Every structure is written in structure tokens, then in C-alpha cells.
XYZ file of C-alpha atoms in Angstrom:
365
model
C 212.105 26.964 269.982
C 208.880 28.634 269.685
C 206.528 25.864 269.146
C 203.489 26.540 266.859
C 201.378 24.514 270.371
C 202.971 23.650 273.875
C 200.502 21.119 274.448
C 202.179 19.324 277.426
C 202.199 23.176 278.824
C 199.107 23.863 278.322
C 197.667 20.372 279.605
C 200.341 20.598 282.340
C 198.466 23.428 284.047
C 195.334 21.269 285.342
C 197.603 18.190 285.334
C 196.341 17.443 289.290
C 192.502 17.573 287.970
C 193.431 15.512 284.951
C 195.427 12.478 287.033
C 192.001 13.135 289.323
C 189.741 12.107 286.760
C 191.930 9.548 284.850
C 191.706 7.731 288.330
C 188.482 8.514 288.745
C 187.817 6.332 285.582
C 189.708 3.613 286.016
C 188.019 3.407 289.843
C 184.834 3.384 288.321
C 185.645 -0.162 286.230
C 182.980 1.278 283.726
C 184.786 2.810 280.090
C 182.465 3.485 277.643
C 179.289 5.254 278.002
C 179.214 5.599 281.607
C 178.485 8.605 284.023
C 181.831 10.657 282.618
C 179.925 10.563 278.785
C 176.245 11.605 280.273
C 177.782 14.071 282.600
C 179.863 15.884 279.818
C 177.198 15.468 277.736
C 174.836 17.498 280.004
C 177.329 19.801 280.962
C 178.443 20.866 277.261
C 175.044 21.166 276.109
C 174.770 23.240 278.838
C 177.640 25.099 278.035
C 176.382 25.950 274.235
C 172.727 26.521 275.232
C 171.706 23.603 273.920
C 169.043 20.689 274.579
C 171.054 17.402 273.435
C 174.683 17.108 273.008
C 175.827 13.439 272.120
C 179.557 12.504 272.649
C 180.825 10.685 269.785
C 184.463 9.969 268.831
C 185.618 12.470 266.961
C 184.924 15.813 264.596
C 184.555 14.205 261.340
C 182.258 11.980 262.910
C 180.198 13.944 264.245
C 179.207 15.731 261.315
C 179.027 12.586 259.140
C 176.282 11.192 261.635
C 174.307 14.712 261.598
C 173.623 14.020 258.003
C 173.131 10.788 258.584
C 170.083 11.358 260.898
C 168.400 13.864 258.341
C 168.949 11.011 255.865
C 166.877 8.301 257.959
C 164.472 11.169 258.957
C 163.788 11.312 255.412
C 164.569 15.195 254.947
C 167.941 14.759 253.357
C 168.561 12.037 250.555
C 170.939 10.527 248.274
C 172.450 13.300 245.497
C 170.736 16.069 247.647
C 172.847 19.318 247.080
C 175.057 20.791 250.659
C 176.433 24.210 250.373
C 179.828 23.760 252.250
C 182.725 27.178 252.034
C 185.374 26.007 248.899
C 188.213 26.903 251.586
C 187.142 24.740 254.625
C 189.254 21.541 255.815
C 188.329 18.126 253.850
C 186.626 16.811 256.653
C 183.842 19.056 256.539
C 183.275 17.895 252.739
C 184.229 13.707 253.532
C 181.062 14.390 256.014
C 178.631 15.240 252.726
C 180.131 12.837 250.047
C 180.366 10.014 252.763
C 176.247 10.324 252.862
C 176.055 10.131 249.134
C 175.107 14.013 249.112
C 176.615 16.530 247.067
C 179.058 19.365 248.010
C 178.346 22.614 246.498
C 181.821 24.690 246.818
C 181.060 28.503 247.575
C 183.799 31.217 247.946
C 183.925 33.211 251.077
C 184.398 36.822 252.194
C 187.953 38.383 252.736
C 186.983 37.044 256.751
C 187.562 33.591 255.435
C 183.823 32.527 256.494
C 181.277 31.705 254.117
C 179.376 34.667 251.924
C 175.776 34.984 252.475
C 175.530 35.640 248.995
C 177.036 33.540 247.706
C 175.408 30.965 248.924
C 171.706 32.423 248.022
C 173.433 32.399 244.669
C 174.455 28.772 244.914
C 170.621 27.551 246.191
C 169.102 25.385 243.538
C 166.003 22.838 243.595
C 168.174 20.077 244.790
C 169.570 22.708 247.806
C 168.501 20.514 250.597
C 171.198 22.205 253.379
C 174.062 24.421 254.073
C 177.120 23.200 256.049
C 178.358 26.997 257.888
C 182.356 26.459 258.542
C 182.919 29.279 262.316
C 186.461 28.889 261.081
C 189.849 30.151 263.103
C 187.186 30.421 266.175
C 185.594 33.494 264.119
C 181.516 32.946 263.444
C 179.801 33.157 260.553
C 176.848 35.562 259.462
C 174.333 33.211 261.031
C 171.782 36.226 260.868
C 171.876 35.754 257.055
C 172.519 32.958 256.754
C 169.413 31.485 259.094
C 166.935 33.916 257.304
C 167.954 32.657 254.058
C 167.584 28.659 254.976
C 164.018 29.814 256.257
C 163.303 31.240 252.987
C 164.316 27.803 251.106
C 163.407 25.847 253.484
C 167.097 24.717 254.297
C 168.467 22.689 257.323
C 171.672 24.548 258.943
C 174.713 22.578 260.020
C 177.349 23.843 261.545
C 180.987 22.684 261.323
C 181.730 24.285 265.235
C 185.234 21.872 265.323
C 187.226 25.277 265.440
C 184.939 27.662 267.539
C 184.074 26.385 270.726
C 183.166 28.905 273.186
C 181.953 31.335 270.127
C 179.357 33.371 270.395
C 177.120 35.246 267.603
C 175.056 37.760 270.093
C 173.649 35.962 272.779
C 174.275 32.252 271.746
C 177.295 30.062 270.865
C 178.101 28.413 268.271
C 176.449 25.285 268.807
C 173.145 26.473 268.970
C 172.944 28.980 265.948
C 171.959 26.451 263.534
C 169.701 22.850 263.516
C 172.286 20.707 264.984
C 176.477 21.144 264.964
C 179.019 19.349 264.842
C 182.171 19.397 267.261
C 185.785 18.420 267.370
C 187.983 17.731 270.699
C 191.177 16.680 268.596
C 194.146 17.786 271.249
C 195.260 21.141 269.574
C 191.379 22.285 269.674
C 190.480 25.060 272.429
C 188.659 22.448 274.407
C 190.820 19.885 273.227
C 190.821 16.055 274.803
C 193.950 14.129 275.586
C 192.830 11.808 272.510
C 190.010 11.791 269.444
C 186.619 13.344 270.460
C 183.705 15.179 269.501
C 180.001 15.836 269.892
C 176.922 16.691 268.331
C 175.144 19.444 269.733
C 170.980 20.261 268.397
C 167.697 20.848 270.377
C 165.700 17.971 268.672
C 165.216 15.538 269.923
C 164.552 13.123 267.437
C 167.858 13.870 265.118
C 169.402 13.317 268.882
C 168.193 10.376 269.621
C 169.084 9.066 265.941
C 172.754 10.333 266.256
C 172.629 8.580 269.384
C 171.747 5.592 268.056
C 173.832 5.473 265.062
C 176.956 6.000 266.605
C 176.089 2.876 269.128
C 175.621 0.584 265.792
C 172.626 1.852 265.741
C 170.553 0.867 268.682
C 169.919 2.290 271.941
C 169.200 -0.657 273.671
C 171.737 -3.029 273.497
C 171.562 -5.878 270.724
C 168.201 -4.531 269.590
C 169.285 -2.064 266.031
C 166.883 0.604 264.633
C 169.372 1.169 261.986
C 172.560 0.327 260.262
C 174.775 2.243 262.680
C 178.628 2.940 263.054
C 181.047 2.231 266.795
C 181.334 6.481 267.290
C 181.746 6.968 270.949
C 183.390 9.047 273.229
C 185.354 7.085 275.445
C 184.951 7.975 279.607
C 188.409 8.768 279.532
C 187.895 11.254 277.155
C 184.907 12.492 278.733
C 186.330 12.808 282.064
C 189.556 14.638 280.398
C 186.963 16.888 278.849
C 184.965 17.134 282.093
C 188.223 19.227 283.715
C 189.257 21.158 280.305
C 185.207 22.565 279.590
C 185.525 24.000 283.828
C 188.442 26.492 282.417
C 187.720 26.979 278.897
C 186.160 30.039 279.673
C 189.881 31.096 281.020
C 191.915 29.545 277.980
C 189.638 31.559 275.459
C 190.321 35.042 277.024
C 194.080 34.054 277.561
C 194.308 33.619 273.580
C 192.182 37.242 273.037
C 195.143 38.557 275.115
C 197.856 36.984 272.206
C 195.444 38.102 269.945
C 195.353 41.310 270.781
C 198.905 41.571 270.901
C 199.303 40.512 267.418
C 196.713 43.163 265.994
C 197.701 45.919 267.949
C 201.915 45.402 267.952
C 202.451 43.941 263.890
C 203.075 45.925 261.676
C 204.369 45.029 257.880
C 202.734 46.382 254.920
C 203.850 42.395 253.311
C 201.901 41.150 255.992
C 197.503 41.532 256.054
C 196.390 40.938 259.512
C 192.903 38.682 260.455
C 189.531 40.588 259.753
C 186.854 40.821 263.010
C 183.565 41.822 263.314
C 183.555 41.445 267.072
C 187.177 41.227 269.313
C 184.832 39.622 271.917
C 183.312 36.977 270.369
C 185.985 35.554 268.430
C 187.656 32.205 270.193
C 191.301 32.193 268.386
C 191.320 29.213 267.286
C 194.204 29.871 265.077
C 195.755 33.478 264.093
C 196.037 33.760 260.561
C 197.576 36.183 258.416
C 197.817 36.659 254.843
C 201.407 37.335 252.683
C 202.101 37.055 248.634
C 205.540 36.000 249.892
C 204.413 32.937 252.611
C 206.848 30.739 251.764
C 209.893 33.105 252.145
C 207.831 34.302 255.733
C 207.592 30.831 256.654
C 211.244 29.700 256.370
C 212.127 33.493 257.433
C 210.927 32.636 261.029
C 211.523 29.084 261.179
C 215.456 29.836 260.782
C 214.833 32.539 264.102
C 213.109 29.713 266.379
C 209.672 30.181 265.264
C 207.433 27.598 264.327
C 204.307 28.530 261.902
C 201.692 26.027 260.120
C 199.731 26.824 257.308
C 195.829 26.054 257.521
C 195.227 24.462 254.656
C 198.209 24.218 251.844
C 195.533 22.504 249.568
C 192.499 23.735 248.634
C 189.850 20.483 249.405
C 188.939 21.255 245.550
C 192.724 20.398 244.391
C 192.726 17.321 246.577
C 193.061 13.715 244.691
C 190.556 12.595 246.275
C 187.967 14.792 244.922
C 189.816 14.248 241.509
C 185.723 15.066 239.827
C 186.200 18.730 240.952
C 190.096 19.440 240.466
C 188.916 21.459 237.053
C 186.745 24.077 238.848
C 187.928 26.997 239.738
C 187.528 28.993 242.990
C 189.858 31.840 242.987
C 189.315 33.734 246.338
C 189.867 30.254 247.462
C 193.065 29.432 245.927
C 194.294 33.129 246.625
C 193.943 32.108 250.485
C 195.496 28.945 250.354
C 198.350 29.929 248.594
C 198.296 33.055 251.322
C 197.639 31.891 254.712
C 200.269 31.226 257.647
C 199.125 30.696 260.938
C 200.920 32.396 263.756
C 201.570 30.303 267.567
C 198.908 31.130 269.552
C 197.941 30.033 272.555
C 197.013 30.777 276.895
C 200.570 29.834 277.737
C 202.882 32.005 275.580
C 204.930 34.360 277.408
C 205.614 38.287 276.612
C 209.063 37.247 275.413
C 207.741 34.910 273.004
C 205.643 37.487 271.574
C 207.952 40.213 271.386
C 210.358 37.982 269.995
C 207.613 37.058 266.979
C 206.657 40.689 266.622
C 209.955 41.418 266.556
C 211.069 39.521 263.884
C 207.729 40.127 261.954
C 207.938 43.821 262.034
C 211.455 43.550 260.548
C 211.106 41.236 257.525
C 210.896 42.508 254.024
């Protein structure tokens, strides 16, 4: 079986360094809010090119805390509208809803990314922010989106959960809007060995409020300025991430090699390949193809020992959790969710595995 993602093999590349980092934490006797998290925050901010990075418990918390902080700052208030792509993972919408804000769904372009034109058409007097999602590892059209935001006085939050290291021109994601939320779920390009997340921003006030909110609402022990939560990146995960951050660019280059091999060798009129803007900027968290016969292709590849996944089978507005949106119609999004299939992609795939996948796909009818 060719696995969709072999995390054991990926992490075994850095086993020595990971074990040393883990031992360093154990021996320190300090397991929460210590030097490992502090150093990771500095290193990740430097990597993204931002002034601040705040480690939190997971990617959903990262986005939720950004919106929460903006509400504490008086920039957002209950029932304000936040524009978000309709074809995102549900976590993007949950972060909005958890703060009693209203998600306004807009259609993507044929590259799976939020449409600047649709954003502009969806702005109302209640619109206060845009949540862009750099889906599958490719950055949105941030130049045009930032111009729209500036024209209308809107905050731009990046959902960078799938795009660690991706560029737009000379800036990395996480440094393209007003703030960004990252996930370090184990399967991400920069994955922890458990859950983890981070907020990046150049706004000092926002950074301080996010840090306080994530620590029961206070920057000092037993002093609570806000009604916060417990959402902290623990020392072991921070130490794991420090190791893996140092290898992230190498991981991305290997993923690009796999993606380019697919792009150059898949030849089947029943399959639509990803649309790219700049090959060198895509970090290929996922390699997603489209086909009208998705279920047949899924089963065909499974029978041949090739594991694929569907990101995502059900659009957020069709989920029971958002039953108030179930009657809404987003034809482009719905077609995407019916046709997408993610092929195996990672830094540890062999040429033999890739050739087997290519041969199987090209022979499929």
C-alpha cells in the first residue's frame, strides 16, 4: 500500500534531533510557557517575517483568538460580517461563529482560492473583515485583496493552516494581511507530534491581547484582564517544531519535486490538474485533482494499493452544524466538493511509488 502520508517515515528523518529536543525539555523541568516556546515564537516570527508570533494549542484556536482579540479592541462587534471562502474547511467558519460574528460565504476561482471579484461584490455596511484561506498550499491573490480591504477599511486575516512557507511576491504567508492563524497538526508541512498552532502579526496590541486571551486572559499570573481560555503551545511540541522548522524549506522543495512529477506526467483527459500561478510559490500541502468520476477513481486506486483522501467531501454550508445555511446554493463550491481527490504527496515518496501512481492514473478510463 502506498500511504497518503507516512508520518512515521517523515519524522524518522529527524529522529535524532527530535529525541534530543525532547530530552532537553524533560531535563529542563519546565513544560509550559518556557524557553522552548519563547524561542520557537521568535524563530517562527523571523521565518514568516513578522514582528510577533504567539504559540497556541491548535489552528482553530489561532483563528478564534484573532477574532476574539479584535472584538476586545473594539474593531469587531457581535453580528459583524466576515467574508470567507465557501469551499474552506469548516474550522475557518467556526472561528468566526465562535465569536458571534457572521460568516459570509463567497465562491472561489477555478484555482480553489477565494475570488477577489466575489469579495468585492459581497461587501456590505456590516462587513468588517475578510478571512482568506491559502488552500492546499497556494497563496491567494493578496495584492488585489489587500487593495479591496484598504478601500473599504477591512481587516484581513489569513488562514495559513496549509501554507507554511508559501510566498506572495517577496513576503511569506502569515505576513500578508493584518494577522494570520497557523496549524501545526501532524500532517501539515510544518507538523508537530501532537496539536499546536500559532498567530502571527505585526500589530503589537493584537499580539499582546492574543497572548493574554490564550493564557486565561492575562499576561501575569493571577491577573486576568480578559475572559480568556487555556490555549498554549506546550514545551515539548515547541521543541519538536523548532527542529522541524529548520528543515521546512527542504521539505517544501521535496514536495515541489513530487508535485512537478505529477504535473509533468499525469496525462488523462478524465482528470483536471491543479491550476498554478507561480510554481515556485506553491508549497503543496495537498495535490488535489478534479474528476467527475471521483468515487470510481478513489476505488480504482484503492484496489491498486494507492491511498487517496477527499479534502473535503461535504461543503461547510451543507453540514448539520450550519443548518441555517443548508438551503444556500454555491454551485462552484459544491462542484469542487463533489469532484476533488487528493493524491499522495510527501517528502519521503520514492520514484517507484510515484511511477506506480502515474501509471495507474494514466491507465484509468
